[in-house]
XYZ file of C-alpha atoms in Angstrom:
749
model
C 8.236 -7.115 -204.341
C 5.083 -4.905 -204.248
C 5.061 -1.254 -205.296
C 3.330 1.300 -203.066
C -0.070 2.448 -204.340
C 1.326 5.839 -205.367
C 4.364 4.409 -207.168
C 2.233 1.756 -208.794
C -0.243 4.415 -209.965
C 2.539 6.462 -211.549
C 4.031 3.474 -213.361
C 0.589 2.558 -214.726
C -0.038 6.128 -215.885
C 3.251 6.105 -217.795
C 2.261 2.880 -219.494
C -1.335 3.825 -220.158
C -0.681 4.535 -223.828
C -0.281 0.808 -224.342
C -3.780 0.179 -222.899
C -2.432 -2.864 -221.013
C -3.976 -1.759 -217.699
C -7.118 0.167 -216.790
C -7.791 2.266 -213.733
C -10.456 1.373 -211.222
C -11.731 3.262 -208.212
C -11.820 1.087 -205.112
C -12.851 2.704 -201.805
C -12.093 6.076 -203.284
C -8.459 5.184 -204.187
C -7.060 4.631 -207.647
C -5.503 1.194 -208.072
C -4.547 -0.948 -211.021
C -6.469 -3.899 -212.373
C -3.854 -6.633 -212.442
C -3.366 -9.021 -215.330
C -4.368 -12.680 -215.060
C -1.875 -15.443 -215.725
C -2.582 -17.755 -218.650
C -0.954 -20.870 -220.049
C 0.212 -18.732 -222.972
C 1.939 -16.123 -220.806
C 3.823 -18.905 -219.011
C 4.606 -21.442 -221.756
C 3.612 -20.461 -225.288
C 6.804 -19.698 -227.291
C 5.191 -16.739 -229.085
C 3.426 -15.142 -226.125
C 5.226 -16.174 -222.949
C 6.396 -13.538 -220.506
C 9.844 -13.624 -218.914
C 8.945 -13.898 -215.240
C 12.521 -14.679 -214.157
C 14.306 -11.670 -215.634
C 17.914 -11.720 -216.839
C 21.087 -12.616 -214.986
C 24.617 -13.066 -216.336
C 25.148 -16.403 -218.049
C 28.227 -18.516 -218.434
C 30.092 -17.015 -215.481
C 33.380 -18.931 -215.445
C 36.486 -18.053 -213.484
C 39.531 -17.488 -215.692
C 41.864 -16.959 -212.720
C 41.624 -15.519 -209.219
C 40.823 -11.990 -210.443
C 39.015 -12.382 -213.780
C 35.985 -14.233 -215.021
C 34.312 -14.999 -218.325
C 30.814 -13.667 -218.946
C 28.454 -14.491 -221.789
C 26.217 -11.635 -222.906
C 23.283 -12.605 -225.084
C 21.021 -10.402 -227.147
C 18.700 -10.657 -230.117
C 21.354 -9.195 -232.400
C 24.263 -11.330 -231.195
C 23.785 -14.955 -230.136
C 26.599 -14.616 -227.642
C 29.361 -12.216 -226.652
C 32.113 -13.469 -224.358
C 33.928 -10.917 -222.210
C 36.773 -11.260 -219.712
C 35.787 -9.175 -216.687
C 37.985 -7.835 -213.890
C 36.349 -9.031 -210.679
C 37.239 -5.940 -208.673
C 36.514 -3.130 -211.123
C 34.052 -4.728 -213.532
C 36.033 -3.527 -216.544
C 35.718 -5.935 -219.453
C 37.765 -7.031 -222.443
C 36.246 -8.579 -225.555
C 37.009 -12.280 -226.007
C 34.717 -13.546 -228.744
C 31.220 -13.121 -230.092
C 28.944 -14.971 -232.478
C 29.511 -12.661 -235.415
C 33.293 -12.812 -235.139
C 33.259 -16.595 -234.819
C 30.958 -16.975 -237.813
C 33.218 -14.762 -239.939
C 36.288 -16.722 -238.831
C 34.605 -20.023 -239.670
C 33.650 -18.805 -243.131
C 37.339 -18.219 -243.902
C 38.059 -21.933 -243.474
C 38.411 -23.615 -246.904
C 35.317 -25.630 -247.750
C 33.237 -24.219 -244.898
C 29.642 -23.546 -245.937
C 27.519 -20.760 -244.492
C 24.934 -23.278 -243.288
C 27.572 -25.316 -241.453
C 28.941 -22.201 -239.750
C 25.492 -21.080 -238.628
C 24.645 -24.579 -237.422
C 27.785 -24.624 -235.271
C 26.716 -21.358 -233.630
C 23.243 -22.686 -232.933
C 24.454 -25.827 -231.186
C 27.067 -23.939 -229.149
C 28.963 -27.087 -228.199
C 32.250 -25.450 -227.178
C 35.026 -27.246 -225.281
C 37.553 -24.865 -223.710
C 41.221 -25.532 -223.136
C 42.378 -25.134 -219.506
C 43.669 -21.563 -220.018
C 40.606 -20.372 -221.948
C 42.801 -19.300 -224.857
C 41.281 -21.735 -227.356
C 38.215 -23.878 -227.801
C 37.222 -26.935 -229.776
C 34.025 -27.042 -231.770
C 32.353 -29.795 -233.812
C 31.184 -28.867 -237.302
C 29.739 -31.390 -239.767
C 31.189 -34.333 -237.827
C 34.711 -32.929 -237.604
C 36.603 -31.068 -234.893
C 38.003 -27.561 -235.286
C 40.062 -25.495 -232.858
C 39.506 -21.763 -232.471
C 42.465 -19.745 -231.140
C 41.332 -16.505 -229.562
C 44.486 -14.774 -230.758
C 45.000 -11.058 -230.139
C 42.071 -9.870 -228.044
C 42.936 -6.223 -228.678
C 42.642 -6.820 -232.414
C 39.534 -9.006 -232.026
C 41.069 -11.734 -234.169
C 40.150 -15.415 -234.210
C 42.066 -18.199 -235.931
C 40.299 -21.430 -236.891
C 42.055 -24.679 -237.783
C 40.566 -28.010 -238.769
C 41.792 -30.910 -236.619
C 40.050 -34.017 -238.001
C 38.973 -35.267 -241.411
C 36.855 -38.359 -241.092
C 33.260 -39.098 -242.131
C 32.530 -40.605 -238.708
C 31.639 -38.082 -235.979
C 33.963 -37.316 -233.077
C 32.347 -36.972 -229.669
C 33.253 -36.103 -226.074
C 36.321 -33.958 -226.905
C 38.574 -32.993 -223.983
C 41.794 -30.943 -223.926
C 44.821 -32.266 -222.075
C 45.649 -30.222 -218.946
C 48.602 -28.614 -220.785
C 46.304 -27.720 -223.704
C 48.518 -29.355 -226.337
C 46.320 -32.358 -227.154
C 42.654 -33.060 -227.656
C 41.201 -36.495 -226.918
C 37.909 -37.719 -228.356
C 35.894 -40.844 -229.135
C 35.216 -42.000 -232.694
C 33.578 -45.281 -233.648
C 33.671 -46.285 -229.960
C 37.467 -45.928 -229.758
C 39.633 -43.347 -228.022
C 41.912 -41.113 -230.100
C 44.087 -38.017 -229.652
C 45.042 -35.154 -231.961
C 47.935 -32.714 -231.565
C 46.266 -29.314 -231.376
C 49.139 -27.392 -233.045
C 50.252 -29.841 -235.706
C 46.917 -31.505 -236.442
C 48.529 -34.961 -236.267
C 46.087 -37.616 -235.048
C 46.609 -41.091 -233.563
C 44.423 -43.835 -232.136
C 44.810 -44.988 -228.567
C 42.467 -47.983 -228.641
C 41.132 -50.338 -231.290
C 38.370 -52.886 -231.617
C 35.609 -50.661 -230.358
C 32.095 -51.375 -231.583
C 28.496 -51.045 -230.421
C 29.109 -53.766 -227.835
C 32.617 -52.713 -226.765
C 32.936 -49.069 -225.743
C 36.396 -47.586 -225.135
C 36.320 -44.321 -223.188
C 32.576 -44.057 -223.724
C 29.838 -44.676 -221.168
C 26.703 -46.649 -221.915
C 23.143 -45.516 -221.162
C 22.876 -46.718 -217.572
C 26.328 -45.527 -216.483
C 25.747 -41.990 -217.757
C 22.161 -41.806 -216.511
C 22.671 -43.147 -213.007
C 26.360 -42.727 -212.116
C 28.407 -40.142 -214.031
C 25.675 -37.627 -214.804
C 22.814 -37.481 -217.265
C 24.093 -36.649 -220.740
C 27.742 -37.216 -219.772
C 28.920 -40.144 -221.903
C 32.614 -39.333 -221.437
C 34.370 -42.323 -219.904
C 38.020 -41.219 -219.890
C 40.184 -38.993 -217.681
C 43.458 -37.140 -218.406
C 46.245 -37.355 -215.830
C 47.173 -33.943 -214.367
C 50.570 -34.007 -216.139
C 48.933 -34.805 -219.534
C 51.035 -37.947 -219.967
C 48.338 -40.613 -219.512
C 44.643 -41.261 -219.987
C 42.561 -43.562 -217.819
C 39.488 -45.006 -219.473
C 36.641 -47.406 -218.895
C 36.130 -50.216 -221.343
C 32.478 -51.234 -221.274
C 31.325 -54.616 -222.548
C 27.683 -54.257 -223.531
C 27.200 -57.804 -224.801
C 25.377 -58.985 -221.630
C 22.943 -56.058 -221.736
C 19.545 -56.524 -223.312
C 18.367 -53.938 -225.823
C 15.166 -51.933 -225.625
C 13.382 -50.622 -228.711
C 11.703 -47.230 -229.031
C 9.614 -46.184 -232.032
C 9.050 -42.870 -233.763
C 5.486 -43.208 -235.020
C 5.367 -40.049 -237.134
C 7.140 -41.155 -240.364
C 5.173 -43.325 -242.804
C 7.659 -46.068 -242.106
C 8.364 -46.275 -238.398
C 11.858 -45.316 -237.342
C 13.366 -47.695 -234.802
C 15.731 -46.620 -232.027
C 17.497 -49.316 -230.028
C 19.310 -48.698 -226.736
C 21.109 -51.116 -224.456
C 19.026 -50.762 -221.302
C 19.429 -53.135 -218.350
C 16.165 -53.428 -216.448
C 16.126 -54.333 -212.772
C 17.347 -57.894 -212.368
C 18.960 -58.002 -215.831
C 22.689 -58.280 -216.457
C 24.699 -55.061 -216.224
C 27.520 -54.095 -218.579
C 30.927 -55.502 -217.624
C 33.535 -52.773 -217.154
C 37.274 -52.705 -216.713
C 39.576 -49.781 -216.117
C 42.752 -49.146 -218.081
C 45.530 -46.554 -218.341
C 47.277 -45.791 -221.632
C 50.098 -43.342 -222.492
C 48.742 -40.243 -224.232
C 51.294 -40.703 -227.031
C 49.991 -44.234 -227.618
C 51.073 -47.670 -226.539
C 49.761 -50.593 -224.545
C 46.981 -50.365 -221.998
C 47.754 -51.290 -218.395
C 44.635 -52.806 -216.898
C 43.974 -51.891 -213.291
C 43.763 -54.794 -210.882
C 40.141 -55.097 -209.758
C 40.201 -58.891 -209.680
C 39.145 -59.063 -206.032
C 35.733 -57.828 -207.178
C 33.281 -60.053 -209.059
C 32.837 -58.452 -212.529
C 29.089 -59.094 -212.620
C 28.690 -57.638 -209.122
C 30.887 -54.554 -209.608
C 30.138 -50.937 -210.462
C 33.046 -48.542 -211.066
C 31.303 -45.418 -209.826
C 34.103 -42.825 -209.822
C 37.538 -42.405 -211.401
C 40.013 -39.644 -210.552
C 43.767 -39.060 -210.530
C 46.006 -38.287 -207.596
C 47.658 -34.847 -207.902
C 51.054 -36.413 -208.740
C 49.642 -38.399 -211.716
C 51.028 -41.654 -210.278
C 47.816 -43.208 -208.952
C 44.200 -43.540 -209.918
C 41.643 -42.905 -207.181
C 38.789 -45.311 -207.856
C 35.465 -45.887 -206.121
C 33.806 -49.291 -206.502
C 30.410 -50.535 -205.357
C 28.594 -53.835 -205.390
C 25.593 -54.144 -207.655
C 23.024 -53.393 -204.937
C 25.201 -50.511 -203.652
C 25.165 -51.570 -200.008
C 28.863 -50.625 -199.688
C 31.445 -48.399 -201.377
C 35.219 -48.930 -201.513
C 37.711 -46.099 -202.016
C 40.938 -47.400 -203.594
C 44.154 -46.033 -205.016
C 45.656 -47.939 -207.952
C 49.211 -47.572 -209.220
C 48.908 -46.391 -212.826
C 52.068 -48.213 -213.963
C 51.563 -51.587 -212.310
C 47.805 -51.681 -211.738
C 48.315 -52.672 -208.084
C 45.419 -51.695 -205.808
C 45.506 -50.309 -202.261
C 42.255 -50.128 -200.297
C 41.744 -46.884 -198.336
C 38.282 -47.117 -196.783
C 34.824 -48.693 -197.019
C 31.512 -46.874 -196.591
C 28.386 -48.673 -195.365
C 24.966 -47.619 -194.032
C 21.871 -49.495 -192.814
C 20.521 -49.226 -196.374
C 22.430 -48.076 -199.493
C 25.494 -45.871 -200.049
C 25.332 -42.804 -202.314
C 28.325 -41.647 -204.350
C 29.235 -38.205 -202.995
C 32.189 -37.137 -205.128
C 35.937 -37.636 -205.302
C 38.377 -37.031 -202.438
C 39.640 -33.440 -202.234
C 43.429 -33.664 -201.928
C 45.400 -31.201 -199.813
C 49.055 -30.200 -200.190
C 50.106 -32.423 -197.285
C 48.669 -35.533 -199.039
C 45.676 -35.704 -196.702
C 42.214 -35.543 -198.232
C 38.681 -34.378 -197.438
C 35.822 -36.817 -197.856
C 32.026 -36.511 -197.749
C 30.101 -39.273 -195.987
C 26.509 -40.127 -194.987
C 27.679 -42.664 -192.400
C 26.054 -40.826 -189.468
C 22.794 -40.390 -191.362
C 23.766 -36.787 -192.154
C 26.195 -35.751 -194.909
C 29.346 -34.269 -193.369
C 33.024 -33.604 -194.015
C 35.846 -35.829 -192.777
C 39.633 -35.583 -193.124
C 41.845 -38.594 -193.852
C 45.542 -39.304 -194.190
C 46.839 -40.655 -197.502
C 46.654 -44.259 -196.234
C 42.956 -43.963 -195.294
C 43.383 -43.256 -191.578
C 40.691 -40.961 -190.193
C 42.169 -37.722 -188.824
C 38.974 -35.974 -187.772
C 35.458 -34.785 -188.562
C 35.082 -31.160 -189.700
C 31.286 -30.743 -189.521
C 28.480 -32.463 -187.648
C 24.887 -32.002 -186.581
C 21.412 -32.668 -187.958
C 22.007 -30.798 -191.212
C 23.847 -31.518 -194.455
C 26.939 -30.446 -196.318
C 25.659 -30.286 -199.894
C 28.732 -29.170 -201.907
C 32.419 -29.037 -201.036
C 33.910 -26.063 -202.924
C 37.539 -26.379 -201.792
C 40.254 -25.123 -199.446
C 42.295 -21.915 -199.503
C 45.919 -21.394 -198.455
C 44.873 -20.240 -194.988
C 43.186 -23.560 -194.262
C 39.598 -22.406 -194.684
C 37.296 -25.108 -196.103
C 34.442 -23.657 -198.171
C 31.165 -25.535 -198.640
C 27.420 -25.130 -199.123
C 24.899 -26.673 -196.765
C 21.652 -26.550 -194.833
C 22.760 -25.656 -191.290
C 20.343 -22.675 -191.228
C 17.377 -24.241 -193.010
C 16.587 -27.519 -194.785
C 14.574 -25.645 -197.432
C 17.397 -23.225 -198.269
C 21.065 -23.422 -199.150
C 23.845 -21.317 -197.615
C 27.583 -20.782 -198.079
C 29.908 -21.623 -195.184
C 33.526 -21.990 -194.251
C 35.284 -23.876 -191.463
C 38.883 -24.440 -190.462
C 40.576 -27.748 -191.260
C 40.462 -28.696 -187.583
C 36.670 -28.217 -187.542
C 36.758 -24.897 -185.664
C 35.249 -21.502 -186.540
C 32.269 -22.690 -188.549
C 30.970 -19.489 -190.196
C 27.950 -18.853 -192.385
C 28.965 -16.431 -195.154
C 25.544 -15.849 -196.744
C 23.199 -13.482 -194.968
C 19.729 -13.457 -196.494
C 17.495 -16.508 -196.051
C 16.833 -18.341 -199.280
C 18.952 -20.328 -201.702
C 22.570 -19.313 -202.321
C 24.577 -21.043 -205.057
C 28.285 -20.241 -204.943
C 31.094 -20.462 -207.508
C 34.577 -19.763 -206.115
C 37.617 -18.404 -207.933
C 40.605 -20.807 -208.232
C 42.504 -19.296 -205.289
C 39.336 -18.703 -203.225
C 39.649 -14.933 -203.225
C 36.105 -14.306 -204.530
C 32.887 -16.130 -205.219
C 29.740 -15.520 -207.237
C 26.578 -15.837 -205.190
C 23.420 -16.525 -207.176
C 20.589 -15.984 -204.711
C 16.824 -16.226 -204.869
C 13.919 -16.943 -202.581
C 10.367 -18.052 -203.244
C 9.262 -14.474 -204.027
C 12.405 -13.111 -205.691
C 13.901 -14.076 -209.080
C 17.650 -14.840 -209.092
C 20.161 -12.113 -208.293
C 23.940 -12.355 -208.722
C 26.549 -10.711 -206.526
C 30.300 -10.937 -206.181
C 31.654 -11.532 -202.675
C 35.089 -11.666 -201.148
C 35.943 -15.090 -199.766
C 35.010 -13.981 -196.236
C 31.486 -13.168 -197.432
C 31.904 -9.397 -197.786
C 29.791 -8.071 -200.718
C 32.003 -6.615 -203.450
C 29.852 -5.880 -206.494
C 26.280 -6.389 -207.684
C 26.369 -8.199 -211.015
C 22.609 -8.427 -211.452
C 19.961 -7.174 -209.039
C 17.426 -8.292 -211.654
C 14.296 -6.378 -210.646
C 11.443 -8.084 -212.520
C 8.946 -5.260 -212.155
C 6.341 -6.876 -214.402
C 5.597 -9.331 -211.577
C 3.692 -6.467 -209.958
C 1.323 -6.455 -212.918
C 0.027 -9.952 -212.142
C -2.265 -10.999 -209.338
C 0.198 -13.244 -207.485
C -0.093 -14.774 -204.044
C 2.689 -14.998 -201.494
C 3.527 -18.671 -200.827
C 3.429 -19.709 -197.167
C 5.940 -22.138 -195.680
C 4.443 -24.489 -193.103
C 5.432 -27.551 -191.111
C 3.291 -30.640 -190.605
C 4.110 -33.236 -187.989
C 3.523 -36.822 -189.113
C 1.747 -39.444 -187.012
C 5.103 -40.676 -185.673
C 6.533 -37.219 -184.980
C 8.593 -36.407 -188.098
C 8.387 -32.713 -189.038
C 7.604 -32.331 -192.748
C 8.116 -29.125 -194.730
C 5.215 -27.814 -196.796
C 4.248 -24.838 -198.946
C 0.748 -23.460 -199.429
C -0.317 -21.018 -202.150
C -3.738 -19.538 -201.551
C -5.928 -17.866 -204.174
C -5.097 -14.134 -204.427
C -8.585 -13.201 -203.247
C -8.545 -15.800 -200.483
C -11.568 -15.678 -198.154
C -11.146 -17.441 -194.793
C -14.892 -18.097 -194.712
C -14.877 -20.135 -197.951
C -13.846 -23.731 -198.569
C -11.392 -24.358 -201.392
C -10.355 -27.472 -203.302
C -6.684 -28.507 -203.120
C -4.148 -29.363 -205.842
C -1.038 -31.146 -204.537
C 2.200 -31.396 -206.513
C 4.533 -34.189 -205.454
C 7.770 -35.885 -206.439
C 8.376 -37.937 -203.267
C 11.555 -39.686 -204.483
C 14.570 -40.182 -202.203
C 16.267 -36.930 -201.253
C 14.433 -34.887 -203.906
C 12.963 -31.791 -202.268
C 10.124 -29.847 -203.845
C 9.607 -27.405 -200.953
C 12.441 -24.913 -201.383
C 12.876 -21.280 -200.533
C 13.979 -20.443 -204.074
C 12.522 -18.965 -207.235
C 10.575 -21.654 -209.122
C 10.330 -19.985 -212.547
C 7.613 -21.267 -214.880
C 6.624 -24.058 -212.467
C 5.955 -21.463 -209.786
C 3.889 -19.419 -212.212
C 1.862 -22.515 -213.129
C 1.045 -23.008 -209.451
C 0.067 -19.341 -209.221
C -2.222 -19.817 -212.236
C -3.938 -22.735 -210.521
C -4.357 -20.636 -207.367
C -5.930 -17.872 -209.442
C -8.630 -20.368 -210.418
C -9.734 -20.586 -206.787
C -7.726 -23.688 -205.859
C -5.264 -24.098 -202.996
C -1.845 -25.311 -204.177
C -0.174 -27.658 -201.695
C 3.372 -28.996 -201.879
C 4.560 -31.266 -199.087
C 7.847 -33.128 -198.855
C 7.346 -36.546 -197.323
C 10.273 -37.465 -195.075
C 12.166 -39.518 -197.662
C 12.121 -36.567 -200.075
C 12.816 -33.954 -197.423
C 16.555 -33.438 -197.804
C 16.877 -33.923 -194.045
C 19.785 -36.296 -194.147
C 20.249 -39.773 -195.566
C 18.617 -41.086 -192.397
C 15.293 -39.641 -193.568
C 15.491 -41.566 -196.873
C 16.300 -45.006 -195.495
C 12.649 -45.910 -194.681
C 12.027 -46.536 -198.425
C 14.646 -49.295 -198.471
C 13.188 -52.488 -200.002
C 9.745 -50.893 -200.569
C 8.661 -47.837 -202.563
C 5.394 -46.013 -201.950
C 4.209 -47.198 -198.538
C 6.084 -44.744 -196.284
C 5.739 -41.924 -198.795
C 1.957 -42.347 -198.948
C 1.652 -42.452 -195.137
C 3.368 -39.076 -194.943
C 1.349 -37.612 -197.808
C -1.881 -38.756 -196.150
C -0.737 -37.153 -192.893
C -0.468 -33.929 -194.874
C -3.979 -34.477 -196.222
C -5.217 -35.048 -192.665
C -3.728 -31.686 -191.688
C -5.478 -30.029 -194.630
C -8.818 -31.507 -193.659
C -8.514 -29.882 -190.252
C -8.338 -26.431 -191.828
C -11.700 -24.642 -192.004
C -10.927 -23.236 -195.468
C -10.300 -26.646 -197.136
C -12.924 -28.603 -199.069
C -11.847 -32.106 -198.031
C -14.021 -33.730 -200.715
C -11.942 -32.219 -203.545
C -8.226 -32.919 -203.214
C -6.079 -33.788 -206.216
C -2.475 -34.915 -206.680
C 0.005 -34.627 -209.558
C 3.587 -35.590 -210.299
C 6.062 -36.584 -213.008
C 8.588 -39.436 -213.101
C 8.867 -40.619 -209.484
C 6.059 -38.165 -208.823
C 4.058 -39.915 -211.542
C 4.700 -43.219 -209.792
C 3.649 -41.654 -206.496
C 0.427 -40.377 -208.045
C -0.344 -43.788 -209.569
C 0.469 -45.455 -206.248
C -1.676 -43.006 -204.264
C -4.728 -43.475 -206.471
C -4.443 -47.269 -206.253
C -3.691 -47.437 -202.505
C -5.785 -44.601 -201.055
C -9.203 -42.993 -201.384
C -7.934 -39.570 -200.282
C -7.792 -38.022 -203.752
C -10.501 -36.857 -206.122
C -8.155 -36.843 -209.096
C -4.568 -37.460 -210.089
C -2.253 -36.631 -213.002
C 0.587 -39.127 -213.473
C 3.237 -38.061 -215.994
C 6.097 -40.304 -217.143
C 5.091 -42.770 -214.456
C 6.853 -45.932 -213.370
C 4.075 -48.479 -212.815
C 6.239 -51.595 -212.455
C 9.718 -51.170 -210.973
C 10.863 -54.254 -212.841
C 10.644 -51.984 -215.922
C 13.203 -49.466 -214.662
C 17.000 -49.595 -214.873
C 19.262 -51.695 -212.680
C 21.417 -49.094 -210.983
C 18.703 -46.713 -209.756
C 16.131 -49.344 -208.836
C 18.430 -51.894 -207.204
C 20.010 -49.163 -205.065
C 16.720 -48.884 -203.182
C 14.877 -52.173 -203.744
C 17.718 -54.641 -204.226
C 17.361 -57.030 -207.157
C 13.992 -58.572 -208.052
C 15.575 -61.945 -207.430
C 16.368 -60.969 -203.819
C 13.225 -58.907 -203.156
C 10.346 -60.101 -205.385
C 7.651 -59.126 -202.872
C 9.089 -55.625 -202.491
C 8.910 -55.088 -206.258
C 5.348 -56.326 -206.499
C 4.080 -54.290 -203.561
C 5.834 -51.170 -204.907
C 4.271 -51.361 -208.394
C 0.850 -49.722 -209.035
C 0.291 -51.921 -212.096
C -0.712 -54.809 -209.845
C -3.292 -52.737 -207.963
C -5.095 -51.248 -210.957
C -8.414 -52.741 -209.808
C -8.205 -50.573 -206.672
C -8.125 -47.252 -208.557
C -9.975 -44.467 -206.752
C -10.609 -41.050 -208.281
C -10.197 -39.665 -211.785
C -6.841 -40.393 -213.431
C -5.001 -38.696 -216.295
C -1.949 -40.568 -217.608
C 0.614 -38.633 -219.690
C 3.691 -40.039 -221.422
C 6.157 -39.208 -224.176
C 6.063 -41.929 -226.810
C 9.871 -41.916 -227.180
C 10.714 -41.771 -223.484
C 14.087 -43.554 -223.281
C 14.257 -43.270 -219.485
C 10.883 -44.337 -218.101
C 9.582 -46.259 -221.069
C 6.062 -45.828 -222.427
C 5.748 -49.531 -221.651
C 5.047 -48.540 -218.023
C 1.944 -46.552 -218.881
C 0.697 -49.098 -221.415
C 1.025 -51.961 -218.932
C -0.961 -49.901 -216.432
C -3.546 -49.008 -219.089
C -4.028 -52.691 -219.875
C -4.629 -53.591 -216.237
C -7.005 -50.658 -215.746
C -8.991 -51.683 -218.820
C -9.246 -55.284 -217.678
C -10.468 -54.045 -214.313
C -13.140 -51.880 -215.969
C -11.619 -48.653 -214.700
C -12.148 -45.444 -216.686
C -9.294 -42.954 -217.090
C -7.824 -40.456 -219.536
C -4.619 -40.857 -221.553
C -2.533 -38.242 -223.407
C 0.549 -39.194 -225.435
C 3.150 -36.826 -226.870
C 4.889 -38.124 -230.027
C 8.670 -37.731 -230.273
C 8.814 -36.580 -226.647
C 11.251 -38.150 -224.224
C 11.024 -38.207 -220.439
C 10.101 -34.539 -220.516
C 7.884 -32.789 -223.054
C 10.372 -30.178 -224.241
C 8.862 -29.090 -227.557
C 7.390 -25.659 -226.636
C 4.185 -26.194 -228.592
C 3.607 -29.648 -227.163
C 4.439 -28.419 -223.676
C 1.860 -25.652 -224.064
C -0.689 -28.290 -225.046
C 0.349 -30.410 -222.060
C -0.171 -27.548 -219.617
C -3.598 -26.781 -221.087
C -4.532 -30.441 -220.705
C -3.380 -30.513 -217.111
C -5.182 -27.285 -216.184
C -8.429 -28.387 -217.831
C -8.321 -31.742 -216.046
C -7.691 -30.015 -212.709
C -10.597 -27.607 -213.226
C -12.948 -30.338 -214.480
C -12.471 -32.469 -211.375
C -11.631 -30.013 -208.600
C -14.049 -27.281 -209.697
C -16.783 -29.111 -211.631
């Protein structure tokens, strides 16, 4: 948003005492000299500017009419309030000061332990949001919210064991809390504090209710190591038992201590043996495990990719894939007998993605997301797996299924209006009356109340930081929760990003974004910096606020460089069908599309075609390494956290796209830049965290070795104690300086 000259002049005059802006006369009119962006204003922890403003955090629906909101301030780390959705009136629930005081009343609780608990903020709520569990000094405590009018909190200690408890989860009735300790599953009675073990024999190679590295990273969600699931009636717990003994370990070193500290993780690399899993159900009060019958699958060729319960707590709903993920089975399994019933099988011409659990309706039918047509859409099935009908179709995607209300409206988010945005929709169960609820173009993220009476809409576009509004279920605006005007953006010399489309050599329309220098002159020729990711279904061109990344691109543009972001077809988000061309071979199709984008740039009179650079991290780092070893289109490249040999990466991600190395050795070799180091063109900067436990430093070092043997010069920057991302604010500031300097050195020598 830009202020008018008059309004801008007045706001500057009011702030003139701070001497932040000076007044200049241009063509007889008084205008403001705008501030330049710097690495410090974007990233430095002591000097960075908040370019995204403030929106409510922790918005969580308590029921159909009230939600929980977390207010943060310098004085109070957090303040939880229960807010009436209609009126906005709020009732105090808990804040940091009250919780700290309540913790200090617990016998034996130290002030340092209480403060540490507040800093970590690892709260686990019970289903009714009347109590929460918190881990302090390796033990679990429960905090009862008590009388909200009196602002009282009651804290009780639940466990007393030197070993830490992890992954706590309340039973649906709130009476029990399950957790994992020493790789075994246990339960504690929340009221009485009585604890009992559910499993035994767990160790570093046998995990009960606990996921290993590859299962949490590639299947159940990064950072989610919880491998157990309560039944809806709180009577049973299903859990995965993971045998890690076949999995080879990988060692990571912390080089900063005088004596190196060694970290070892079980990490199956492509072609290696996966963990062996089996699925059991055990009574919550303890007893024998009933193992689910998955014997018709080969254990070494089986991935259990989703576990859920049927609403009646009688059956497990289990999704199973083969190792190379070319098919997916949906099964129900009787929790008492372990007997399996097959409901349906998903296949595609390439791989099958896991798209979530079935959504069960009151009549025992269920909704199911599928990519079978090449586009992700909603289908309805009977309980025995018979297809009833398709609810949505077309060359667009359903991204998230939110649920169904009592009137039969199905609420979801998708891309029917634009592939670079996200909108909120509803449709009837018979597929009629498809309605878009969100109005403004951009990206809408919705969170619906339990009965689908209201939803929060967090909206932004490429020029506007996030705003939050409350809507009725039919899309009618109800209240503005945060309009979030970030007026300081007007103080910086920012460009307006332009969305463009580029047609590839074979007719595919690719989405692109161009950021020109603020003082762009059509008569000049500018160098180009391209950011890429390029991985399957991973868009970078989005009509949404990009935060610090967007400001970094603006900073580059302010240096007189065009910023170019283009989504090759396999990264475009335009249906699964657009991703399938990478099957069995990474890099080739992606580079063809990227070079078609470069060809378009070279046709523009304002582009200096002799100075084009490319940058990316993770898959984008691979793509940069691949581009510089398979193309002469780029003057320079920055490859961060790069995969240089796909045999180095984990089984589940890599084999989904390439198959196993045993079945596709040529595909692995042709997809790996390491083996083409002698063909390096352009200046290369390699960046890696030395303790990256995802894409190991080994990738970069193998590439370095091949480049050195080939006599190729390059630059290398390592970040000690950093993982797959450089998250330490000081190191990240250094990283951004290094990147900017490298860009300027080689695009604007």
